[in-house]
PDB file of C-alpha atoms and ligand atoms in Angstrom:
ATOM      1  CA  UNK A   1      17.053  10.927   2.768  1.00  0.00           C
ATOM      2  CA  UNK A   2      14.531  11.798   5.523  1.00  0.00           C
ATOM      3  CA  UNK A   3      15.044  10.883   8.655  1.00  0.00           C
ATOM      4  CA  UNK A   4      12.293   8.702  10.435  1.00  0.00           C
ATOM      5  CA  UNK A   5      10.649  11.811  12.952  1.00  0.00           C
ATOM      6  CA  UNK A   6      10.947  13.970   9.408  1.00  0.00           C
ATOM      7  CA  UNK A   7       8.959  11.108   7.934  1.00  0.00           C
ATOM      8  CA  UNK A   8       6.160  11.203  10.858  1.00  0.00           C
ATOM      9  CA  UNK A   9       6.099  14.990  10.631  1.00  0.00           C
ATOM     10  CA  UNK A  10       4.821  14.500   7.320  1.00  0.00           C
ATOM     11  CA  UNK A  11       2.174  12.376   8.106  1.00  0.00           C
ATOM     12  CA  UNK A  12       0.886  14.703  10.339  1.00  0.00           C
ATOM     13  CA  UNK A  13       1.594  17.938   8.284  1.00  0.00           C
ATOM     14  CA  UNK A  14       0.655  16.559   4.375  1.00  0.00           C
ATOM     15  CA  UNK A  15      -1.076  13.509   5.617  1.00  0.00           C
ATOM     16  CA  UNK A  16       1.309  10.979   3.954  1.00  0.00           C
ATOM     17  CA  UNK A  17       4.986  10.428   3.212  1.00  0.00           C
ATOM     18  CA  UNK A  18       7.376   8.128   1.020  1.00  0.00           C
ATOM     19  CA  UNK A  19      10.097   5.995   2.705  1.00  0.00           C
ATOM     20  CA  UNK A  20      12.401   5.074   0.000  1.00  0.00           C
ATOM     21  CA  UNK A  21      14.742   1.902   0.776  1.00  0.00           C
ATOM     22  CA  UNK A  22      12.310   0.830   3.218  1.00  0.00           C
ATOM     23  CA  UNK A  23      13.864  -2.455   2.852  1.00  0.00           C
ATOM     24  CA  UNK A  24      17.498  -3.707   1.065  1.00  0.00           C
ATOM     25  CA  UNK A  25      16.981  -4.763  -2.189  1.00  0.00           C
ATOM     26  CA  UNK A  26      17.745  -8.342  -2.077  1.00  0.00           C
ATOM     27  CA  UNK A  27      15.077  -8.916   0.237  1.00  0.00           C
ATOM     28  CA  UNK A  28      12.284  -7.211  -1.547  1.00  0.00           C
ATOM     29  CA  UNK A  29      13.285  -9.361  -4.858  1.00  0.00           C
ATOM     30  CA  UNK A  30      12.839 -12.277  -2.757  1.00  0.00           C
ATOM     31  CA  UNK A  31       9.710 -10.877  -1.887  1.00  0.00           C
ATOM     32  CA  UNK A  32       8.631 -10.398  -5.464  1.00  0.00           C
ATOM     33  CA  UNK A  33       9.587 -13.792  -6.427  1.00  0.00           C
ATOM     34  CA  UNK A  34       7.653 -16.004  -4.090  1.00  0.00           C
ATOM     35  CA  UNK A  35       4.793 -13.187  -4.893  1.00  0.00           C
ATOM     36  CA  UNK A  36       5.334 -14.415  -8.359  1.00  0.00           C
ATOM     37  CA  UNK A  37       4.922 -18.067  -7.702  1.00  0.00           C
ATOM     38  CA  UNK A  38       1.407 -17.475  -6.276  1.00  0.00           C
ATOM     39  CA  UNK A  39       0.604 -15.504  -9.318  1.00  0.00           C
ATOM     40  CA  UNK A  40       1.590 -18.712 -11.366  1.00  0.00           C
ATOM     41  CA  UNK A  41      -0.120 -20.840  -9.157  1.00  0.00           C
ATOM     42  CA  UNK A  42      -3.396 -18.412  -9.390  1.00  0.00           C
ATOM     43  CA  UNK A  43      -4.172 -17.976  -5.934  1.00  0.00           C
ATOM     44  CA  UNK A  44      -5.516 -14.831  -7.063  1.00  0.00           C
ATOM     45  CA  UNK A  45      -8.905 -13.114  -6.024  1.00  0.00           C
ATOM     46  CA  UNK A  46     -10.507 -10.186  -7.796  1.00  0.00           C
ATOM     47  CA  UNK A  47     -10.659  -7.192  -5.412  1.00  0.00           C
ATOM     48  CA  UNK A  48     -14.353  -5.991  -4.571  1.00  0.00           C
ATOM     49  CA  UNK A  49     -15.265  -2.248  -3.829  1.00  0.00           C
ATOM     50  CA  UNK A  50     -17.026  -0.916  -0.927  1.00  0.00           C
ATOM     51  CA  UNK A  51     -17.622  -2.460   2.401  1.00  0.00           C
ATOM     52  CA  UNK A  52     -18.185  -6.471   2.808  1.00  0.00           C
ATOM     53  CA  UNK A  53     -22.284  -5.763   3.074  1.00  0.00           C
ATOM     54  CA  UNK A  54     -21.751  -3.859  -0.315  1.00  0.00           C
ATOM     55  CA  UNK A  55     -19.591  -5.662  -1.975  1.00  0.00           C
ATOM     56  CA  UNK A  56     -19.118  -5.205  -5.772  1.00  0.00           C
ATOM     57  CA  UNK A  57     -16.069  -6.090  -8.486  1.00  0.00           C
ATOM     58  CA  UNK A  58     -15.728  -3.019 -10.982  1.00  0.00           C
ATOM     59  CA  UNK A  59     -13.169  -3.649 -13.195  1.00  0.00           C
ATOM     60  CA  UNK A  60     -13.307  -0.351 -14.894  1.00  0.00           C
ATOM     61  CA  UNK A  61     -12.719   1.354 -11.252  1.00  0.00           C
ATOM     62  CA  UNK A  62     -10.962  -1.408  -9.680  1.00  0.00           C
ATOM     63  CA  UNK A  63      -8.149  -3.335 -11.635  1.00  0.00           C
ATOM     64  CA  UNK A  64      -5.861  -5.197  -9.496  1.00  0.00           C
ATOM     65  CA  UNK A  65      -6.403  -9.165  -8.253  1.00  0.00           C
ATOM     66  CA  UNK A  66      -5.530  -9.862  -4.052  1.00  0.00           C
ATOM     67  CA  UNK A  67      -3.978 -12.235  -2.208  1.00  0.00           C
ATOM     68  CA  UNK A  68      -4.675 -11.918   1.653  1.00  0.00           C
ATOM     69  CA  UNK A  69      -1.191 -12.232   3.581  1.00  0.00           C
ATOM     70  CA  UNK A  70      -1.369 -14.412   6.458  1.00  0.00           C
ATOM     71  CA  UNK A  71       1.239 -12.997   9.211  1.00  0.00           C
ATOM     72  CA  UNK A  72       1.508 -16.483  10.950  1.00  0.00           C
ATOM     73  CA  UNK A  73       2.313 -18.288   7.571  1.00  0.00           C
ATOM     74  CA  UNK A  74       4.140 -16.588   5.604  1.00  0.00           C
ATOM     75  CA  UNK A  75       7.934 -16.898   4.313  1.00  0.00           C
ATOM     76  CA  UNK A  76      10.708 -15.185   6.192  1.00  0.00           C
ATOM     77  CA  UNK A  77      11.271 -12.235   3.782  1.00  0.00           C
ATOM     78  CA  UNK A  78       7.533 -11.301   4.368  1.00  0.00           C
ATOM     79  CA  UNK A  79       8.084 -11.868   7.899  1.00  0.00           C
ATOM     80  CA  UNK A  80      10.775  -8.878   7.503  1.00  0.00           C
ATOM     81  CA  UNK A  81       8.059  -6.723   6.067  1.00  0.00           C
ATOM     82  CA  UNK A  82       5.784  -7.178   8.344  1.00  0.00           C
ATOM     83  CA  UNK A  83       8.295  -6.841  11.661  1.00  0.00           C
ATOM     84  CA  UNK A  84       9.272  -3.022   9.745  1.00  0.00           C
ATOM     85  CA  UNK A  85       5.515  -2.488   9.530  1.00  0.00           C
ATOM     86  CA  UNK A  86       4.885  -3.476  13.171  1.00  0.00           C
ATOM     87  CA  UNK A  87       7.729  -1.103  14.573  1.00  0.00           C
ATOM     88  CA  UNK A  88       6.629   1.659  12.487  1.00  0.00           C
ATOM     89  CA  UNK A  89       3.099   0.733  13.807  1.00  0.00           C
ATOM     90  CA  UNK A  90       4.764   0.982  17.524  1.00  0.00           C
ATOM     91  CA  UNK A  91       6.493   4.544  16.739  1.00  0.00           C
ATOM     92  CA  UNK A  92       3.073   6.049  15.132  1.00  0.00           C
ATOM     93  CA  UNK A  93       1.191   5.305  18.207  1.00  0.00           C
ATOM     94  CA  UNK A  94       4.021   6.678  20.224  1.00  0.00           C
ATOM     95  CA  UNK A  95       4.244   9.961  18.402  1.00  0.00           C
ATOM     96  CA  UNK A  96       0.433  10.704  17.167  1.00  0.00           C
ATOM     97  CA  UNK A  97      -1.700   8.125  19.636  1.00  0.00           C
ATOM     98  CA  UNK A  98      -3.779   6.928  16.586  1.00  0.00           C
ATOM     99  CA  UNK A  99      -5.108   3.764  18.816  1.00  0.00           C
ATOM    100  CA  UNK A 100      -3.780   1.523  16.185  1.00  0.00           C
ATOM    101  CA  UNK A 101      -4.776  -2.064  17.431  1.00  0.00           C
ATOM    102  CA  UNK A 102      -3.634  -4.277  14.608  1.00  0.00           C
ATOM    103  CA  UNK A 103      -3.173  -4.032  10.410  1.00  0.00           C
ATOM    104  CA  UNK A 104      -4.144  -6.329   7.731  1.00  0.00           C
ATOM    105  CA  UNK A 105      -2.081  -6.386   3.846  1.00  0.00           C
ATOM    106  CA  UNK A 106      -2.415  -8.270   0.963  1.00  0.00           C
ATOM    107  CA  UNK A 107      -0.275  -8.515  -2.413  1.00  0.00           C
ATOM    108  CA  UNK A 108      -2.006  -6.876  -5.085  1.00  0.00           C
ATOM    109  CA  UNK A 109      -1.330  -7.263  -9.244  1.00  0.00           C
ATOM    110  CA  UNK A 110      -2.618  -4.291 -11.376  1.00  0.00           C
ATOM    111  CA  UNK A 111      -2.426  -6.189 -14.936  1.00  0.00           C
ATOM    112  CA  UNK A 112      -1.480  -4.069 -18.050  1.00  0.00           C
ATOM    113  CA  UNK A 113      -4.167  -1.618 -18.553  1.00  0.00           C
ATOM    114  CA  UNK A 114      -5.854  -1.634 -15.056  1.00  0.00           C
ATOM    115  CA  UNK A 115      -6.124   1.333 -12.811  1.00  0.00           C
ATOM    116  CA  UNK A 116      -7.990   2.104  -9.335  1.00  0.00           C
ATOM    117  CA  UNK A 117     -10.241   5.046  -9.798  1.00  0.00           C
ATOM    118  CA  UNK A 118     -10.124   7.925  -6.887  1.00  0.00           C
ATOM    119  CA  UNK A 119     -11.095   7.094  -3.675  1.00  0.00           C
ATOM    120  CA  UNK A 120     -11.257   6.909   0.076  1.00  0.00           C
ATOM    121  CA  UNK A 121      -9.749   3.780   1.968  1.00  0.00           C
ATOM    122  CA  UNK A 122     -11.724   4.365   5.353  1.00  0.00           C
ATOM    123  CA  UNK A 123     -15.532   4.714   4.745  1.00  0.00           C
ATOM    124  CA  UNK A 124     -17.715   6.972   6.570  1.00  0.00           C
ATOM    125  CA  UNK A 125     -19.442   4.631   8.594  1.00  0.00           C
ATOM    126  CA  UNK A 126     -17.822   2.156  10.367  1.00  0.00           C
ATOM    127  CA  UNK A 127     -14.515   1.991   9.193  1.00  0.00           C
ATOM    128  CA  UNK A 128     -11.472   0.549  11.342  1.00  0.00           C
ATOM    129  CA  UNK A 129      -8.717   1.918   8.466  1.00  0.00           C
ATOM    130  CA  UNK A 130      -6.378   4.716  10.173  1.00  0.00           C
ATOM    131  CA  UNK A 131      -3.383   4.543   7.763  1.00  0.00           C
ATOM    132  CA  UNK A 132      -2.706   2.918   4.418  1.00  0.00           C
ATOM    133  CA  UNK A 133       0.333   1.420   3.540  1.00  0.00           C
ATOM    134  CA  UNK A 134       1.985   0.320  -0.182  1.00  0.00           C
ATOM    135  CA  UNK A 135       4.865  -1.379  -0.781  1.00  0.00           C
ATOM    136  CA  UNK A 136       5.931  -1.433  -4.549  1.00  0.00           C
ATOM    137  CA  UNK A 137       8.038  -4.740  -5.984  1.00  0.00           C
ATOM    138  CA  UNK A 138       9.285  -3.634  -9.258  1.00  0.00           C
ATOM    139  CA  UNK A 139      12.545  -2.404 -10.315  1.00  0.00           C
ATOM    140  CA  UNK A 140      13.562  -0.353 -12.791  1.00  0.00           C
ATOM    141  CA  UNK A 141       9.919   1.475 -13.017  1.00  0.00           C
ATOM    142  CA  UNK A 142      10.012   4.329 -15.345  1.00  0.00           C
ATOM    143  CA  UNK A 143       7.385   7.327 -15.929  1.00  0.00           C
ATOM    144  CA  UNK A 144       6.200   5.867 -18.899  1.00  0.00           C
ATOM    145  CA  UNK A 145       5.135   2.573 -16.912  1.00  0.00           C
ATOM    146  CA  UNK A 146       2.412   4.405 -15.625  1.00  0.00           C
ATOM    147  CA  UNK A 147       0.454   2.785 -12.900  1.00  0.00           C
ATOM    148  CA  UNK A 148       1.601   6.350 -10.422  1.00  0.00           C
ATOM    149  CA  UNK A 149      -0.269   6.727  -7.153  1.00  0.00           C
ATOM    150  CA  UNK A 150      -1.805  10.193  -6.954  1.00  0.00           C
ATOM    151  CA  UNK A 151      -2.316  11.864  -3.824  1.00  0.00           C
ATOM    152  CA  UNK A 152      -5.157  14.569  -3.655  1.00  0.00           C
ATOM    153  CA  UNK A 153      -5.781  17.248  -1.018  1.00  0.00           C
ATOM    154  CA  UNK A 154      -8.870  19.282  -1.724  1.00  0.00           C
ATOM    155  CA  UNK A 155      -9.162  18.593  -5.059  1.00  0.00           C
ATOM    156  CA  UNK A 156      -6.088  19.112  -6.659  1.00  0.00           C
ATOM    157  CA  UNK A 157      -3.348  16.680  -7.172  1.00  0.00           C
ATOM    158  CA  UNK A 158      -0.638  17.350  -4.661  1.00  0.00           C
ATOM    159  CA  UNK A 159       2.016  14.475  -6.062  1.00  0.00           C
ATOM    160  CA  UNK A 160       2.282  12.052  -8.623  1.00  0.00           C
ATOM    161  CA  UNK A 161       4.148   9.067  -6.698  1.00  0.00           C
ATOM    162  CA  UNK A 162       6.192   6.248  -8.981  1.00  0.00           C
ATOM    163  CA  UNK A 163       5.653   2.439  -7.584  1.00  0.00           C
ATOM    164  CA  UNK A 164       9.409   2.212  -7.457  1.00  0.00           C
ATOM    165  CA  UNK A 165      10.750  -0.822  -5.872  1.00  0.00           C
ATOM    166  CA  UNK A 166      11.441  -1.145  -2.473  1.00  0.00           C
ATOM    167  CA  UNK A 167       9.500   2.152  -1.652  1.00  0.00           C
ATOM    168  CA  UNK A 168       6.893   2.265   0.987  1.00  0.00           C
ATOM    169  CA  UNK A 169       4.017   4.996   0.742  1.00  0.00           C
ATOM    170  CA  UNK A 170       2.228   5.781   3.892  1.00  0.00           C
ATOM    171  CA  UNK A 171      -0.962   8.091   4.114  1.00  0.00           C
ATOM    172  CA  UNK A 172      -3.770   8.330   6.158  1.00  0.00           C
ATOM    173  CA  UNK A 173      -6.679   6.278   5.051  1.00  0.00           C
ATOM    174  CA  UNK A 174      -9.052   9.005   4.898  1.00  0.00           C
ATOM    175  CA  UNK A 175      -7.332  10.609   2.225  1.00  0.00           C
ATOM    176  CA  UNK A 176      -8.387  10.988  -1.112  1.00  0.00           C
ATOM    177  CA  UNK A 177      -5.395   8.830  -3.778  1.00  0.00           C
ATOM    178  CA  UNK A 178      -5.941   6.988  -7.439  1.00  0.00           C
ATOM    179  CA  UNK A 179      -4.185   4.663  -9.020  1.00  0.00           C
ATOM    180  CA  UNK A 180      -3.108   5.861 -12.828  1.00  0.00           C
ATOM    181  CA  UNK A 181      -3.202   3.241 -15.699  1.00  0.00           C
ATOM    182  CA  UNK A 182      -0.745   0.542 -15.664  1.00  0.00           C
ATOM    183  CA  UNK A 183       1.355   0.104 -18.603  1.00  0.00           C
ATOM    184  CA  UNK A 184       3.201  -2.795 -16.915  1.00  0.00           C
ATOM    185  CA  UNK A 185       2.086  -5.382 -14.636  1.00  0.00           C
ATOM    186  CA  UNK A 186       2.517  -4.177 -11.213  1.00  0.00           C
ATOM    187  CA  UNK A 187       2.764  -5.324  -8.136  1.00  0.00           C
ATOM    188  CA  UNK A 188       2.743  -4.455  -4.459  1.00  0.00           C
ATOM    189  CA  UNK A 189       2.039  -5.109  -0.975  1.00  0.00           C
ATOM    190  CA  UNK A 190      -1.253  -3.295  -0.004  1.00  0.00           C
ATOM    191  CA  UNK A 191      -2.333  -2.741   3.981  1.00  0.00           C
ATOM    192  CA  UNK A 192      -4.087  -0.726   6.370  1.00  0.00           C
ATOM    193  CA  UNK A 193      -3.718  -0.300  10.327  1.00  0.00           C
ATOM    194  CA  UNK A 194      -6.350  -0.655  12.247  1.00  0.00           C
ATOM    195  CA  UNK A 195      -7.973   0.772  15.129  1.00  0.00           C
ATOM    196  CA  UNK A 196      -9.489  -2.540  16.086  1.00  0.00           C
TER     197      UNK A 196
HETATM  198  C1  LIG B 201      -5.719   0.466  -2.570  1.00  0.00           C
HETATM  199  C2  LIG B 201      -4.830   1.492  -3.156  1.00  0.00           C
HETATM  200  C3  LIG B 201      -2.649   2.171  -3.966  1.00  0.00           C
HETATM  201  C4  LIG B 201      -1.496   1.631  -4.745  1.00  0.00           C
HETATM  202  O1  LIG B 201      -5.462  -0.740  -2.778  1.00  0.00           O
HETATM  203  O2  LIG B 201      -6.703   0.841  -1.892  1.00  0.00           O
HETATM  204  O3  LIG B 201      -5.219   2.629  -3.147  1.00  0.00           O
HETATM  205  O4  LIG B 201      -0.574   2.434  -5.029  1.00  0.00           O
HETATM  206  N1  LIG B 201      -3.603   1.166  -3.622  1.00  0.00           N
HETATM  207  O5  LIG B 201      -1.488   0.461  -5.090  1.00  0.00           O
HETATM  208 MN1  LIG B 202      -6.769   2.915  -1.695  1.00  0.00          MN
END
């Protein structure tokens, strides 16, 4: 188990790192379970690609369906997400002075067979993404689930990440990552901090 300034030595050194346990398990299954209730309900959106002048839905690169989390209603497990996020938010700017203004997340559902091609989450021109955030709600996720987030560094695959449950993933935007095949329906908690 790292210890947070471990954790933000990684950032800076690989670019990313994992926080396992990020929250206590009760509270992400609570988390999971009201995410669940919206997926009943269909409140669901399917994610675009490219920036909102360009926008365009790809299922082939692009998989998963979004639901925009608003922080000022929102239930009190979320709540507990996002108060982590915003002191990890506070301790980032403290350590690295990324200018990090605000963040914005949304759930996202990767149905069986889905997958989100290799790419960049801040865009060459004009992008206010710093840092990219997932938080995975499944337990019990095996290999053969699938659905791993790859991180690349020149090229080559540096790690092969499992959406475990409870498990928080945090990477600098401008680095390169893919989403592999689902074989399960999975589900996170998607964001990115901002610079503006
Ligand atoms: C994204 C993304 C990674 C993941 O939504 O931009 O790369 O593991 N998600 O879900
Ligand atoms: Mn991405």
């Amino acid at each position: 188990m790292s210890t947070p300034e471990e954790l933000l030595d990684q950032l800076e050194n690989k670019g990313y790192f994992i926080w396992d346990n990020f929250l206590e398990s009760h509270t992400t299954k609570a988390i999971s379970e009201s995410w669940n209730e919206k997926i009943q309900n269909a409140e669901l959106k399917k994610a675009g690609i490219g920036r909102a002048d360009n926008y365009q839905v790809d299922a082939g690169e692009r998989g998963d369906f979004i639901f925009w989390i608003s922080k000022e209603n929102t239930d009190e497990f979320v709540k507990t997400y996002l108060e982590k996020i915003e002191a990890l938010i506070t301790d980032l700017n403290r350590s690295f002075f990324l200018g990090i203004r605000d963040y914005e997340c949304h759930f996202a559902l990767y149905p069986v067979g889905t997958r989100y091609a290799r790419h960049v989450d801040r865009h060459r021109s004009g992008s206010s993404r710093i840092v990219s955030f997932v938080f995975y709600l499944h337990e019990n996720w095996h290999t053969e689930d699938g659905g791993h987030l790859c991180i690349y560094e020149n090229d080559e695959l540096v790690e092969k990440i499992l959406p475990a449950a409870s498990r928080l993933v945090v990477f600098l935007s401008e680095k390169e990552h893919e989403v592999l095949t689902t074989n399960r329906s999975r589900a996170s908690i998607t964001g990115w901090m901002l610079n503006k």
